[in-house]
Amino acid sequence: MINQRNNFINLSRIRQEFKHVISEDEMKNIESLVRMYQRYQAGANEIGTKLSNLDDDFRLTYDYAPIHSIEARMKSPESLMGKINRKKLPINVESIQNNIFDVAGIRVVTSYIDDAYSVADLLKQQSDITVIKEKDYIKNPKNNGYRSLHVIFSVPVFQTDGVYDIPVEVQFRTIGMDFWASLEHELVYKNNLDPKVKKQYQADLEVYAEELSNMDTKMREIFKDLYPQN
Ligand code: GTP
Ligand code: MG
């Protein structure tokens, strides 16, 4: 635990310091974007806490931890702007809130497929959050082989000026699926690669996705045999 003593971002200080270089209107826009990011961060924190509480209770109850790891990320301003432009959306907080659901993202990595579904189901059952959208790329893998369960949750965030319903994208996947998605993601962004080689790697990855999926199932069977209660 590190206690941060200085450099804390504070809107009134920013307003004060930059009033001669940034117009009042521009400042208002910046403020509303900063506040928006803050709300998404709070939404991710809420879901993150729920997940870690579920994991703790699983350990207590079943002596078993379904979650291997949790990663949280905020969409960077560059990537947010890129998506706004691709979707040809107006640049304001409302249009972001109504159209872009992955400003706050959490990835839940489990050892086994069942655990991905169990954790997702336990979150879905919680009375203060709702499911906005769901895509099951485990049951219906993408053509390239991508597998993961994507659920967009809406979570209430209580701020100083009221309550906001904030969307948070949660991706549930196994270690195997995560391993695959990381490499595939690297490949997508490699633009200096011979197109023929890239195509071959994509074809290879499609096969590996299938192999990893078989392995996920078979390893789960062994685990079930060792620990029938899980
Ligand atoms: P976008 O976020 O604009 O792609 O909207 P969408 O509604 O099509 O989202 P989708 O649920 O299909 O994917 C959201 C996220 O899942 C992406 O931002 C990636 O993190 C991940 N994802 C989806 N497809 C792939 C894929 O083929 N490969 C990898 N590595 N990740 C993927
Ligand atoms: Mg996305």
mmCIF file of C-alpha atoms and ligand atoms in Angstrom:
data_model
loop_
_atom_site.group_PDB
_atom_site.id
_atom_site.type_symbol
_atom_site.label_atom_id
_atom_site.label_comp_id
_atom_site.label_asym_id
_atom_site.label_seq_id
_atom_site.Cartn_x
_atom_site.Cartn_y
_atom_site.Cartn_z
ATOM 1 C CA MET A 1 0.000 0.000 0.000
ATOM 2 C CA ILE A 2 1.466 3.341 -1.075
ATOM 3 C CA ASN A 3 0.068 6.544 0.381
ATOM 4 C CA GLN A 4 0.174 9.114 -2.396
ATOM 5 C CA ARG A 5 0.979 12.563 -0.987
ATOM 6 C CA ASN A 6 1.015 14.875 -3.981
ATOM 7 C CA ASN A 7 0.167 15.268 -7.668
ATOM 8 C CA PHE A 8 -3.462 14.461 -7.040
ATOM 9 C CA ILE A 9 -5.603 15.594 -9.969
ATOM 10 C CA ASN A 10 -8.052 18.158 -8.754
ATOM 11 C CA LEU A 11 -10.486 19.905 -11.108
ATOM 12 C CA SER A 12 -10.531 23.272 -9.369
ATOM 13 C CA ARG A 13 -6.736 23.441 -9.449
ATOM 14 C CA ILE A 14 -6.648 22.526 -13.123
ATOM 15 C CA ARG A 15 -9.275 25.205 -13.829
ATOM 16 C CA GLN A 16 -7.208 27.747 -11.914
ATOM 17 C CA GLU A 17 -3.876 26.860 -13.498
ATOM 18 C CA PHE A 18 -5.060 26.653 -17.095
ATOM 19 C CA LYS A 19 -7.637 29.476 -17.216
ATOM 20 C CA HIS A 20 -5.391 31.683 -19.368
ATOM 21 C CA VAL A 21 -4.687 29.035 -22.008
ATOM 22 C CA ILE A 22 -7.953 27.113 -22.229
ATOM 23 C CA SER A 23 -11.327 28.746 -22.889
ATOM 24 C CA GLU A 24 -14.173 28.242 -20.448
ATOM 25 C CA ASP A 25 -16.093 26.080 -22.914
ATOM 26 C CA GLU A 26 -13.104 23.900 -23.653
ATOM 27 C CA MET A 27 -12.481 23.574 -19.954
ATOM 28 C CA LYS A 28 -16.109 22.448 -19.416
ATOM 29 C CA ASN A 29 -15.661 19.744 -22.055
ATOM 30 C CA ILE A 30 -12.418 18.563 -20.542
ATOM 31 C CA GLU A 31 -14.021 18.460 -17.111
ATOM 32 C CA SER A 32 -16.947 16.416 -18.317
ATOM 33 C CA LEU A 33 -14.574 13.931 -19.979
ATOM 34 C CA VAL A 34 -12.431 13.650 -16.856
ATOM 35 C CA ARG A 35 -15.570 13.088 -14.764
ATOM 36 C CA MET A 36 -16.758 10.501 -17.250
ATOM 37 C CA TYR A 37 -13.477 8.572 -16.993
ATOM 38 C CA GLN A 38 -13.733 8.761 -13.231
ATOM 39 C CA ARG A 39 -17.235 7.204 -13.330
ATOM 40 C CA TYR A 40 -16.062 4.347 -15.567
ATOM 41 C CA GLN A 41 -13.118 3.756 -13.257
ATOM 42 C CA ALA A 42 -15.548 3.623 -10.333
ATOM 43 C CA GLY A 43 -17.726 1.143 -12.281
ATOM 44 C CA ALA A 44 -14.725 -1.092 -12.911
ATOM 45 C CA ASN A 45 -13.807 -0.853 -9.217
ATOM 46 C CA GLU A 46 -17.334 -1.951 -8.233
ATOM 47 C CA ILE A 47 -17.257 -4.991 -10.501
ATOM 48 C CA GLY A 48 -13.678 -5.789 -9.489
ATOM 49 C CA THR A 49 -14.679 -5.822 -5.821
ATOM 50 C CA LYS A 50 -17.668 -8.052 -6.567
ATOM 51 C CA LEU A 51 -15.417 -10.511 -8.383
ATOM 52 C CA SER A 52 -12.804 -10.634 -5.679
ATOM 53 C CA ASN A 53 -15.506 -11.076 -2.999
ATOM 54 C CA LEU A 54 -16.975 -13.974 -4.986
ATOM 55 C CA ASP A 55 -13.550 -15.550 -5.300
ATOM 56 C CA ASP A 56 -12.969 -15.229 -1.536
ATOM 57 C CA ASP A 57 -16.339 -16.786 -0.739
ATOM 58 C CA PHE A 58 -15.649 -19.639 -3.159
ATOM 59 C CA ARG A 59 -12.403 -20.373 -1.323
ATOM 60 C CA LEU A 60 -14.138 -20.232 2.041
ATOM 61 C CA THR A 61 -17.030 -22.433 0.978
ATOM 62 C CA TYR A 62 -15.461 -24.954 -1.382
ATOM 63 C CA ASP A 63 -11.755 -24.637 -0.615
ATOM 64 C CA TYR A 64 -11.424 -23.820 -4.299
ATOM 65 C CA ALA A 65 -10.565 -20.613 -6.183
ATOM 66 C CA PRO A 66 -12.324 -20.428 -9.562
ATOM 67 C CA ILE A 67 -10.551 -17.260 -10.685
ATOM 68 C CA HIS A 68 -6.964 -17.549 -11.851
ATOM 69 C CA SER A 69 -6.482 -13.819 -12.388
ATOM 70 C CA ILE A 70 -8.338 -10.579 -12.995
ATOM 71 C CA GLU A 71 -7.128 -7.771 -15.215
ATOM 72 C CA ALA A 72 -8.758 -4.366 -15.445
ATOM 73 C CA ARG A 73 -8.105 -1.711 -18.029
ATOM 74 C CA MET A 74 -9.542 1.639 -19.016
ATOM 75 C CA LYS A 75 -9.788 2.351 -22.718
ATOM 76 C CA SER A 76 -7.064 4.847 -23.556
ATOM 77 C CA PRO A 77 -8.123 8.248 -24.919
ATOM 78 C CA GLU A 78 -6.447 7.354 -28.271
ATOM 79 C CA SER A 79 -8.334 4.115 -28.587
ATOM 80 C CA LEU A 80 -11.584 5.780 -27.487
ATOM 81 C CA MET A 81 -11.156 8.482 -30.156
ATOM 82 C CA GLY A 82 -10.374 5.817 -32.753
ATOM 83 C CA LYS A 83 -13.619 4.008 -31.956
ATOM 84 C CA ILE A 84 -15.663 7.240 -31.949
ATOM 85 C CA ASN A 85 -14.301 7.993 -35.429
ATOM 86 C CA ARG A 86 -14.841 4.458 -36.762
ATOM 87 C CA LYS A 87 -18.434 4.500 -35.546
ATOM 88 C CA LYS A 88 -18.842 8.088 -36.811
ATOM 89 C CA LEU A 89 -20.234 9.194 -33.451
ATOM 90 C CA PRO A 90 -20.406 12.773 -32.222
ATOM 91 C CA ILE A 91 -17.704 13.531 -29.668
ATOM 92 C CA ASN A 92 -19.511 14.063 -26.404
ATOM 93 C CA VAL A 93 -20.123 12.246 -23.161
ATOM 94 C CA GLU A 94 -23.709 11.230 -24.052
ATOM 95 C CA SER A 95 -22.778 9.596 -27.314
ATOM 96 C CA ILE A 96 -19.922 7.722 -25.645
ATOM 97 C CA GLN A 97 -22.232 6.558 -22.853
ATOM 98 C CA ASN A 98 -24.921 5.384 -25.270
ATOM 99 C CA ASN A 99 -22.709 3.712 -27.860
ATOM 100 C CA ILE A 100 -19.410 2.568 -26.428
ATOM 101 C CA PHE A 101 -19.596 -0.102 -23.759
ATOM 102 C CA ASP A 102 -15.973 -0.991 -23.265
ATOM 103 C CA VAL A 103 -14.530 2.194 -21.785
ATOM 104 C CA ALA A 104 -14.114 0.145 -18.604
ATOM 105 C CA GLY A 105 -13.030 -3.446 -19.204
ATOM 106 C CA ILE A 106 -12.343 -6.360 -16.897
ATOM 107 C CA ARG A 107 -10.948 -9.730 -17.905
ATOM 108 C CA VAL A 108 -11.598 -12.723 -15.686
ATOM 109 C CA VAL A 109 -9.260 -15.625 -16.394
ATOM 110 C CA THR A 110 -10.221 -19.022 -14.998
ATOM 111 C CA SER A 111 -8.483 -22.396 -15.139
ATOM 112 C CA TYR A 112 -11.561 -24.191 -16.469
ATOM 113 C CA ILE A 113 -14.512 -23.390 -18.735
ATOM 114 C CA ASP A 114 -17.160 -24.221 -16.076
ATOM 115 C CA ASP A 115 -15.588 -21.668 -13.769
ATOM 116 C CA ALA A 116 -15.934 -18.938 -16.379
ATOM 117 C CA TYR A 117 -19.677 -19.663 -16.558
ATOM 118 C CA SER A 118 -20.097 -20.075 -12.767
ATOM 119 C CA VAL A 119 -18.477 -16.739 -12.015
ATOM 120 C CA ALA A 120 -20.435 -15.008 -14.794
ATOM 121 C CA ASP A 121 -23.704 -16.518 -13.495
ATOM 122 C CA LEU A 122 -22.991 -15.449 -9.921
ATOM 123 C CA LEU A 123 -22.413 -11.875 -11.092
ATOM 124 C CA LYS A 124 -25.548 -11.908 -13.243
ATOM 125 C CA GLN A 125 -27.617 -12.951 -10.215
ATOM 126 C CA GLN A 126 -26.589 -9.911 -8.164
ATOM 127 C CA SER A 127 -29.590 -7.648 -7.695
ATOM 128 C CA ASP A 128 -27.837 -4.294 -8.099
ATOM 129 C CA ILE A 129 -26.404 -4.967 -11.553
ATOM 130 C CA THR A 130 -28.022 -5.790 -14.898
ATOM 131 C CA VAL A 131 -26.847 -7.356 -18.124
ATOM 132 C CA ILE A 132 -26.946 -4.940 -21.068
ATOM 133 C CA LYS A 133 -25.523 -7.283 -23.677
ATOM 134 C CA GLU A 134 -23.970 -10.724 -23.858
ATOM 135 C CA LYS A 135 -21.940 -12.544 -26.512
ATOM 136 C CA ASP A 136 -20.948 -16.140 -25.972
ATOM 137 C CA TYR A 137 -17.920 -16.767 -28.148
ATOM 138 C CA ILE A 138 -17.247 -19.965 -26.156
ATOM 139 C CA LYS A 139 -20.418 -21.663 -27.405
ATOM 140 C CA ASN A 140 -20.118 -19.843 -30.741
ATOM 141 C CA PRO A 141 -16.422 -19.241 -31.412
ATOM 142 C CA LYS A 142 -15.482 -16.606 -33.977
ATOM 143 C CA ASN A 143 -14.237 -17.879 -37.357
ATOM 144 C CA ASN A 144 -10.642 -17.054 -36.436
ATOM 145 C CA GLY A 145 -10.951 -19.312 -33.353
ATOM 146 C CA TYR A 146 -11.487 -16.592 -30.727
ATOM 147 C CA ARG A 147 -13.267 -17.854 -27.629
ATOM 148 C CA SER A 148 -14.490 -15.902 -24.566
ATOM 149 C CA LEU A 149 -17.746 -15.042 -22.877
ATOM 150 C CA HIS A 150 -18.429 -11.301 -23.081
ATOM 151 C CA VAL A 151 -20.977 -9.729 -20.762
ATOM 152 C CA ILE A 152 -21.636 -6.020 -20.531
ATOM 153 C CA PHE A 153 -22.950 -5.203 -17.078
ATOM 154 C CA SER A 154 -24.555 -1.988 -15.962
ATOM 155 C CA VAL A 155 -23.529 -1.099 -12.420
ATOM 156 C CA PRO A 156 -24.759 1.833 -10.328
ATOM 157 C CA VAL A 157 -21.996 4.222 -9.342
ATOM 158 C CA PHE A 158 -22.662 6.680 -6.534
ATOM 159 C CA GLN A 159 -20.841 9.941 -7.178
ATOM 160 C CA THR A 160 -20.922 13.251 -5.309
ATOM 161 C CA ASP A 161 -23.547 14.555 -7.767
ATOM 162 C CA GLY A 162 -25.775 11.501 -7.907
ATOM 163 C CA VAL A 163 -26.026 7.955 -9.166
ATOM 164 C CA TYR A 164 -24.947 6.830 -12.644
ATOM 165 C CA ASP A 165 -25.524 3.492 -14.353
ATOM 166 C CA ILE A 166 -22.168 2.596 -15.827
ATOM 167 C CA PRO A 167 -21.480 -0.119 -18.398
ATOM 168 C CA VAL A 168 -18.503 -2.374 -17.766
ATOM 169 C CA GLU A 169 -17.386 -4.999 -20.284
ATOM 170 C CA VAL A 170 -16.362 -8.242 -18.612
ATOM 171 C CA GLN A 171 -14.595 -10.951 -20.606
ATOM 172 C CA PHE A 172 -14.566 -14.425 -19.071
ATOM 173 C CA ARG A 173 -12.096 -16.917 -20.516
ATOM 174 C CA THR A 174 -9.821 -19.795 -19.587
ATOM 175 C CA ILE A 175 -6.042 -19.564 -19.313
ATOM 176 C CA GLY A 176 -5.883 -21.377 -22.653
ATOM 177 C CA MET A 177 -8.243 -18.923 -24.351
ATOM 178 C CA ASP A 178 -6.322 -16.020 -22.847
ATOM 179 C CA PHE A 179 -3.005 -17.414 -24.072
ATOM 180 C CA TRP A 180 -4.480 -17.739 -27.555
ATOM 181 C CA ALA A 181 -6.132 -14.289 -27.608
ATOM 182 C CA SER A 182 -2.915 -12.569 -26.516
ATOM 183 C CA LEU A 183 -0.909 -13.993 -29.392
ATOM 184 C CA GLU A 184 -3.693 -13.474 -31.926
ATOM 185 C CA HIS A 185 -3.948 -9.844 -30.805
ATOM 186 C CA GLU A 186 -0.199 -9.436 -31.353
ATOM 187 C CA LEU A 187 -0.537 -10.896 -34.831
ATOM 188 C CA VAL A 188 -3.419 -8.599 -35.812
ATOM 189 C CA TYR A 189 -1.320 -5.547 -35.051
ATOM 190 C CA LYS A 190 1.828 -6.758 -36.866
ATOM 191 C CA ASN A 191 1.726 -4.773 -40.090
ATOM 192 C CA ASN A 192 5.308 -5.315 -41.173
ATOM 193 C CA LEU A 193 4.724 -9.039 -41.683
ATOM 194 C CA ASP A 194 4.687 -10.688 -45.133
ATOM 195 C CA PRO A 195 0.923 -11.054 -45.860
ATOM 196 C CA LYS A 196 1.420 -14.709 -46.864
ATOM 197 C CA VAL A 197 3.153 -15.464 -43.570
ATOM 198 C CA LYS A 198 0.453 -13.628 -41.657
ATOM 199 C CA LYS A 199 -2.242 -15.676 -43.402
ATOM 200 C CA GLN A 200 -0.412 -18.894 -42.557
ATOM 201 C CA TYR A 201 -0.121 -17.884 -38.883
ATOM 202 C CA GLN A 202 -3.816 -17.059 -38.818
ATOM 203 C CA ALA A 203 -4.590 -20.504 -40.214
ATOM 204 C CA ASP A 204 -2.262 -22.080 -37.634
ATOM 205 C CA LEU A 205 -3.962 -20.148 -34.841
ATOM 206 C CA GLU A 206 -7.355 -21.396 -35.976
ATOM 207 C CA VAL A 207 -6.098 -24.953 -35.512
ATOM 208 C CA TYR A 208 -4.459 -24.175 -32.171
ATOM 209 C CA ALA A 209 -7.691 -22.629 -30.890
ATOM 210 C CA GLU A 210 -9.406 -25.970 -31.518
ATOM 211 C CA GLU A 211 -6.569 -27.892 -29.864
ATOM 212 C CA LEU A 212 -6.592 -25.607 -26.823
ATOM 213 C CA SER A 213 -10.341 -26.022 -26.558
ATOM 214 C CA ASN A 214 -9.988 -29.830 -26.562
ATOM 215 C CA MET A 215 -7.298 -29.526 -23.935
ATOM 216 C CA ASP A 216 -9.532 -27.291 -21.794
ATOM 217 C CA THR A 217 -12.217 -29.975 -21.846
ATOM 218 C CA LYS A 218 -9.890 -32.898 -21.209
ATOM 219 C CA MET A 219 -8.012 -31.213 -18.391
ATOM 220 C CA ARG A 220 -11.289 -30.307 -16.744
ATOM 221 C CA GLU A 221 -12.245 -34.014 -16.857
ATOM 222 C CA ILE A 222 -9.059 -34.976 -15.027
ATOM 223 C CA PHE A 223 -9.636 -32.227 -12.461
ATOM 224 C CA LYS A 224 -13.237 -33.403 -11.945
ATOM 225 C CA ASP A 225 -11.938 -36.904 -11.332
ATOM 226 C CA LEU A 226 -9.472 -35.634 -8.736
ATOM 227 C CA TYR A 227 -11.998 -33.339 -7.031
ATOM 228 C CA PRO A 228 -15.506 -34.661 -7.771
ATOM 229 C CA GLN A 229 -17.062 -32.087 -5.404
ATOM 230 C CA ASN A 230 -15.947 -29.240 -7.668
HETATM 231 P P1 GTP B 1 -15.839 -3.764 -30.543
HETATM 232 O O1 GTP B 1 -15.426 -3.531 -29.126
HETATM 233 O O2 GTP B 1 -15.927 -2.505 -31.328
HETATM 234 O O3 GTP B 1 -15.000 -4.819 -31.216
HETATM 235 O O4 GTP B 1 -17.338 -4.191 -30.476
HETATM 236 P P2 GTP B 1 -18.040 -5.580 -30.512
HETATM 237 O O5 GTP B 1 -19.397 -5.373 -30.002
HETATM 238 O O6 GTP B 1 -17.892 -6.222 -31.856
HETATM 239 O O7 GTP B 1 -17.215 -6.345 -29.431
HETATM 240 P P3 GTP B 1 -16.899 -7.870 -29.179
HETATM 241 O O8 GTP B 1 -17.702 -8.265 -27.990
HETATM 242 O O9 GTP B 1 -16.985 -8.720 -30.391
HETATM 243 O O10 GTP B 1 -15.358 -7.744 -28.785
HETATM 244 C C1 GTP B 1 -14.950 -6.908 -27.757
HETATM 245 C C2 GTP B 1 -13.539 -7.214 -27.293
HETATM 246 O O11 GTP B 1 -13.267 -8.613 -27.293
HETATM 247 C C3 GTP B 1 -12.438 -6.669 -28.175
HETATM 248 O O12 GTP B 1 -12.169 -5.335 -27.854
HETATM 249 C C4 GTP B 1 -11.276 -7.597 -27.832
HETATM 250 O O13 GTP B 1 -10.712 -7.289 -26.572
HETATM 251 C C5 GTP B 1 -11.969 -8.919 -27.692
HETATM 252 N N1 GTP B 1 -12.020 -9.638 -28.975
HETATM 253 C C6 GTP B 1 -13.075 -9.782 -29.794
HETATM 254 N N2 GTP B 1 -12.770 -10.493 -30.877
HETATM 255 C C7 GTP B 1 -11.470 -10.831 -30.762
HETATM 256 C C8 GTP B 1 -10.554 -11.572 -31.592
HETATM 257 O O14 GTP B 1 -10.884 -12.068 -32.662
HETATM 258 N N3 GTP B 1 -9.279 -11.699 -31.145
HETATM 259 C C9 GTP B 1 -8.859 -11.181 -29.950
HETATM 260 N N4 GTP B 1 -7.584 -11.360 -29.605
HETATM 261 N N5 GTP B 1 -9.689 -10.463 -29.163
HETATM 262 C C10 GTP B 1 -10.975 -10.290 -29.556
HETATM 263 MG MG MG B 2 -13.638 -3.404 -27.906
#
